[in-house]
Tab-separated table of N, CA and C in Angstrom:
chain	number	residue	atom	x	y	z
A	1	MET	N	-2.831	35.204	19.735
A	1	MET	CA	-3.404	36.164	20.672
A	1	MET	C	-2.153	36.781	21.496
A	2	THR	N	-2.204	37.940	21.680
A	2	THR	CA	-1.250	38.706	22.513
A	2	THR	C	-1.762	38.964	23.918
A	3	THR	N	-0.874	38.636	24.818
A	3	THR	CA	-1.282	38.869	26.181
A	3	THR	C	-0.298	39.837	26.904
A	4	ASN	N	-0.908	40.992	27.393
A	4	ASN	CA	-0.112	41.917	28.078
A	4	ASN	C	0.786	41.276	29.276
A	5	PRO	N	2.058	41.317	29.327
A	5	PRO	CA	2.879	40.585	30.342
A	5	PRO	C	2.446	41.077	31.806
A	6	VAL	N	2.056	42.302	32.021
A	6	VAL	CA	1.686	42.870	33.245
A	6	VAL	C	0.570	41.985	33.843
A	7	PHE	N	-0.439	41.712	33.140
A	7	PHE	CA	-1.509	40.811	33.615
A	7	PHE	C	-1.143	39.511	33.885
A	8	ARG	N	-0.147	38.883	33.487
A	8	ARG	CA	0.383	37.553	33.695
A	8	ARG	C	0.850	37.440	35.192
A	9	GLU	N	1.337	38.606	35.717
A	9	GLU	CA	1.771	38.537	37.142
A	9	GLU	C	0.771	38.892	38.108
A	10	LEU	N	-0.580	39.171	37.791
A	10	LEU	CA	-1.445	39.384	38.719
A	10	LEU	C	-2.272	38.072	39.195
A	11	SER	N	-2.516	38.036	40.473
A	11	SER	CA	-3.311	36.902	40.987
A	11	SER	C	-4.862	37.183	40.656
A	12	PRO	N	-5.589	36.193	40.666
A	12	PRO	CA	-6.932	36.302	40.334
A	12	PRO	C	-7.694	37.322	41.423
A	13	ALA	N	-7.230	37.596	42.609
A	13	ALA	CA	-7.627	38.466	43.434
A	13	ALA	C	-7.388	39.879	43.040
A	14	ALA	N	-6.092	39.977	42.660
A	14	ALA	CA	-5.747	41.367	42.099
A	14	ALA	C	-6.463	41.769	40.845
A	15	LEU	N	-6.752	40.849	39.956
A	15	LEU	CA	-7.513	41.124	38.755
A	15	LEU	C	-8.968	41.719	39.189
A	16	ALA	N	-9.438	40.923	40.128
A	16	ALA	CA	-10.809	41.415	40.609
A	16	ALA	C	-10.696	42.728	41.241
A	17	LEU	N	-9.719	43.137	41.900
A	17	LEU	CA	-9.693	44.485	42.518
A	17	LEU	C	-9.488	45.612	41.506
A	18	LEU	N	-8.945	45.262	40.368
A	18	LEU	CA	-8.878	46.158	39.323
A	18	LEU	C	-10.208	46.598	38.632
A	19	GLY	N	-11.250	45.736	39.042
A	19	GLY	CA	-12.562	46.067	38.428
A	19	GLY	C	-12.576	45.598	37.051
A	20	LEU	N	-12.181	44.455	36.691
A	20	LEU	CA	-12.221	43.942	35.344
A	20	LEU	C	-13.186	42.913	35.144
A	21	PRO	N	-14.524	43.354	35.216
A	21	PRO	CA	-15.532	42.318	35.121
A	21	PRO	C	-15.587	41.553	33.846
A	22	ASN	N	-14.941	42.134	32.729
A	22	ASN	CA	-14.900	41.485	31.428
A	22	ASN	C	-13.712	40.608	31.136
A	23	VAL	N	-13.006	40.220	32.236
A	23	VAL	CA	-11.760	39.390	32.164
A	23	VAL	C	-12.086	38.001	32.769
A	24	ALA	N	-11.724	36.990	31.950
A	24	ALA	CA	-11.847	35.579	32.616
A	24	ALA	C	-10.407	34.953	32.359
A	25	TYR	N	-10.201	34.031	33.217
A	25	TYR	CA	-8.842	33.372	33.110
A	25	TYR	C	-9.136	31.803	32.997
A	26	VAL	N	-8.019	31.200	32.380
A	26	VAL	CA	-8.104	29.698	32.155
A	26	VAL	C	-6.922	29.178	32.789
A	27	LYS	N	-7.233	27.985	33.449
A	27	LYS	CA	-6.116	27.205	34.130
A	27	LYS	C	-6.399	25.763	33.961
A	28	PRO	N	-5.467	25.069	33.813
A	28	PRO	CA	-5.667	23.552	33.617
A	28	PRO	C	-5.966	23.001	35.159
A	29	VAL	N	-6.891	21.997	35.000
A	29	VAL	CA	-7.335	21.245	36.230
A	29	VAL	C	-7.401	19.830	35.933
A	30	GLU	N	-7.166	18.949	36.951
A	30	GLU	CA	-7.299	17.533	36.830
A	30	GLU	C	-8.640	17.071	37.400
A	31	ILE	N	-9.425	16.405	36.603
A	31	ILE	CA	-10.726	15.775	37.199
A	31	ILE	C	-10.669	14.334	36.853
A	32	ASP	N	-10.674	13.490	37.894
A	32	ASP	CA	-10.686	12.018	37.720
A	32	ASP	C	-9.693	11.642	36.765
A	33	GLY	N	-8.361	12.227	36.953
A	33	GLY	CA	-7.250	11.855	36.227
A	33	GLY	C	-7.224	12.302	34.817
A	34	VAL	N	-8.150	13.159	34.467
A	34	VAL	CA	-8.149	13.882	33.048
A	34	VAL	C	-7.892	15.243	33.236
A	35	THR	N	-7.169	15.790	32.272
A	35	THR	CA	-6.830	17.224	32.363
A	35	THR	C	-7.984	18.058	31.607
A	36	GLY	N	-8.452	18.946	32.327
A	36	GLY	CA	-9.471	19.973	31.834
A	36	GLY	C	-8.988	21.443	31.958
A	37	TYR	N	-9.902	22.267	31.265
A	37	TYR	CA	-9.406	23.570	31.468
A	37	TYR	C	-10.696	24.554	32.149
A	38	ALA	N	-10.259	24.929	33.236
A	38	ALA	CA	-11.366	25.733	34.034
A	38	ALA	C	-11.383	27.112	33.714
A	39	VAL	N	-12.506	27.656	33.317
A	39	VAL	CA	-12.723	29.064	33.205
A	39	VAL	C	-13.181	29.715	34.462
A	40	HIS	N	-12.518	30.759	34.863
A	40	HIS	CA	-12.788	31.487	36.150
A	40	HIS	C	-12.980	32.965	35.733
A	41	ALA	N	-14.037	33.650	36.475
A	41	ALA	CA	-14.194	35.029	36.327
A	41	ALA	C	-12.959	35.702	37.083
A	42	ALA	N	-12.738	37.032	36.922
A	42	ALA	CA	-11.678	37.642	37.524
A	42	ALA	C	-11.617	37.627	38.971
A	43	ASP	N	-12.871	37.327	39.615
A	43	ASP	CA	-12.945	37.367	41.089
A	43	ASP	C	-12.768	35.964	41.674
A	44	GLY	N	-12.434	35.070	40.561
A	44	GLY	CA	-11.974	33.717	41.111
A	44	GLY	C	-13.181	32.731	41.111
A	45	ASN	N	-14.263	33.050	40.751
A	45	ASN	CA	-15.499	32.170	40.711
A	45	ASN	C	-15.248	31.300	39.377
A	46	GLN	N	-15.320	29.873	39.440
A	46	GLN	CA	-15.398	29.104	38.244
A	46	GLN	C	-16.613	29.069	37.653
A	47	LEU	N	-16.406	29.381	36.233
A	47	LEU	CA	-17.607	29.399	35.452
A	47	LEU	C	-17.930	28.234	34.738
A	48	THR	N	-16.820	27.450	34.263
A	48	THR	CA	-16.949	26.221	33.592
A	48	THR	C	-15.709	25.555	33.512
A	49	VAL	N	-15.753	24.190	33.058
A	49	VAL	CA	-14.617	23.439	32.834
A	49	VAL	C	-14.934	22.859	31.384
A	50	LEU	N	-13.867	22.864	30.542
A	50	LEU	CA	-13.915	22.436	29.166
A	50	LEU	C	-12.937	21.543	28.922
A	51	ALA	N	-12.936	20.622	27.946
A	51	ALA	CA	-12.058	19.511	27.546
A	51	ALA	C	-10.713	20.033	27.019
A	52	ASP	N	-10.740	21.183	26.399
A	52	ASP	CA	-9.485	21.677	25.929
A	52	ASP	C	-9.236	23.192	25.956
A	53	ARG	N	-7.993	23.652	25.791
A	53	ARG	CA	-7.776	25.048	25.970
A	53	ARG	C	-8.389	25.906	24.996
A	54	ASP	N	-8.271	25.454	23.841
A	54	ASP	CA	-8.785	26.263	22.705
A	54	ASP	C	-10.279	26.550	22.915
A	55	SER	N	-11.078	25.484	23.364
A	55	SER	CA	-12.530	25.727	23.544
A	55	SER	C	-12.692	26.676	24.707
A	56	ALA	N	-11.934	26.539	25.706
A	56	ALA	CA	-11.955	27.552	26.918
A	56	ALA	C	-11.801	28.875	26.488
A	57	PHE	N	-10.873	29.243	25.678
A	57	PHE	CA	-10.546	30.441	25.267
A	57	PHE	C	-11.584	30.926	24.240
A	58	ALA	N	-12.119	30.084	23.308
A	58	ALA	CA	-13.260	30.420	22.528
A	58	ALA	C	-14.492	30.827	23.203
A	59	THR	N	-14.793	30.029	24.390
A	59	THR	CA	-16.017	30.341	25.092
A	59	THR	C	-15.932	31.689	25.793
A	60	ILE	N	-14.662	32.053	26.225
A	60	ILE	CA	-14.540	33.380	26.857
A	60	ILE	C	-14.848	34.439	25.842
A	61	LEU	N	-14.197	34.329	24.639
A	61	LEU	CA	-14.435	35.307	23.568
A	61	LEU	C	-15.774	35.432	23.061
A	62	GLU	N	-16.488	34.349	22.960
A	62	GLU	CA	-18.000	34.210	22.601
A	62	GLU	C	-18.815	35.141	23.644
A	63	HIS	N	-18.237	35.263	24.745
A	63	HIS	CA	-19.105	35.906	25.864
A	63	HIS	C	-18.552	37.455	25.906
A	64	ASP	N	-17.794	37.818	25.010
A	64	ASP	CA	-17.326	39.137	25.083
A	64	ASP	C	-16.352	39.589	26.240
A	65	MET	N	-15.631	38.554	26.531
A	65	MET	CA	-14.670	38.746	27.642
A	65	MET	C	-13.092	38.523	27.014
A	66	GLU	N	-12.186	39.120	27.850
A	66	GLU	CA	-10.845	38.976	27.477
A	66	GLU	C	-10.215	37.842	28.349
A	67	PRO	N	-9.661	36.850	27.498
A	67	PRO	CA	-9.151	35.628	28.267
A	67	PRO	C	-7.653	35.758	28.478
A	68	PHE	N	-7.229	35.146	29.677
A	68	PHE	CA	-5.812	35.177	30.156
A	68	PHE	C	-5.536	33.788	30.582
A	69	SER	N	-4.271	33.375	30.431
A	69	SER	CA	-4.033	31.954	30.843
A	69	SER	C	-3.333	32.082	32.141
A	70	VAL	N	-3.560	31.132	33.007
A	70	VAL	CA	-2.839	31.063	34.352
A	70	VAL	C	-2.371	29.617	34.424
A	71	HIS	N	-1.089	29.777	34.810
A	71	HIS	CA	-0.190	28.333	34.784
A	71	HIS	C	-0.124	27.952	36.243
């Protein structure tokens, strides 16, 4: 998957301001000492947390959204 480097530099708030309702981002989170991968809408609302990064990206794609990774 290729990601436009410009989008990597944008904060979640900036993405929301761009009016990108079909964009979601994935970021690692720790829950009870276990790493999970949170999926957020462009406006920052958390949509779900999944056990692995690949599942998070696949879920976004299944919902016709464009995934981006946030570190």
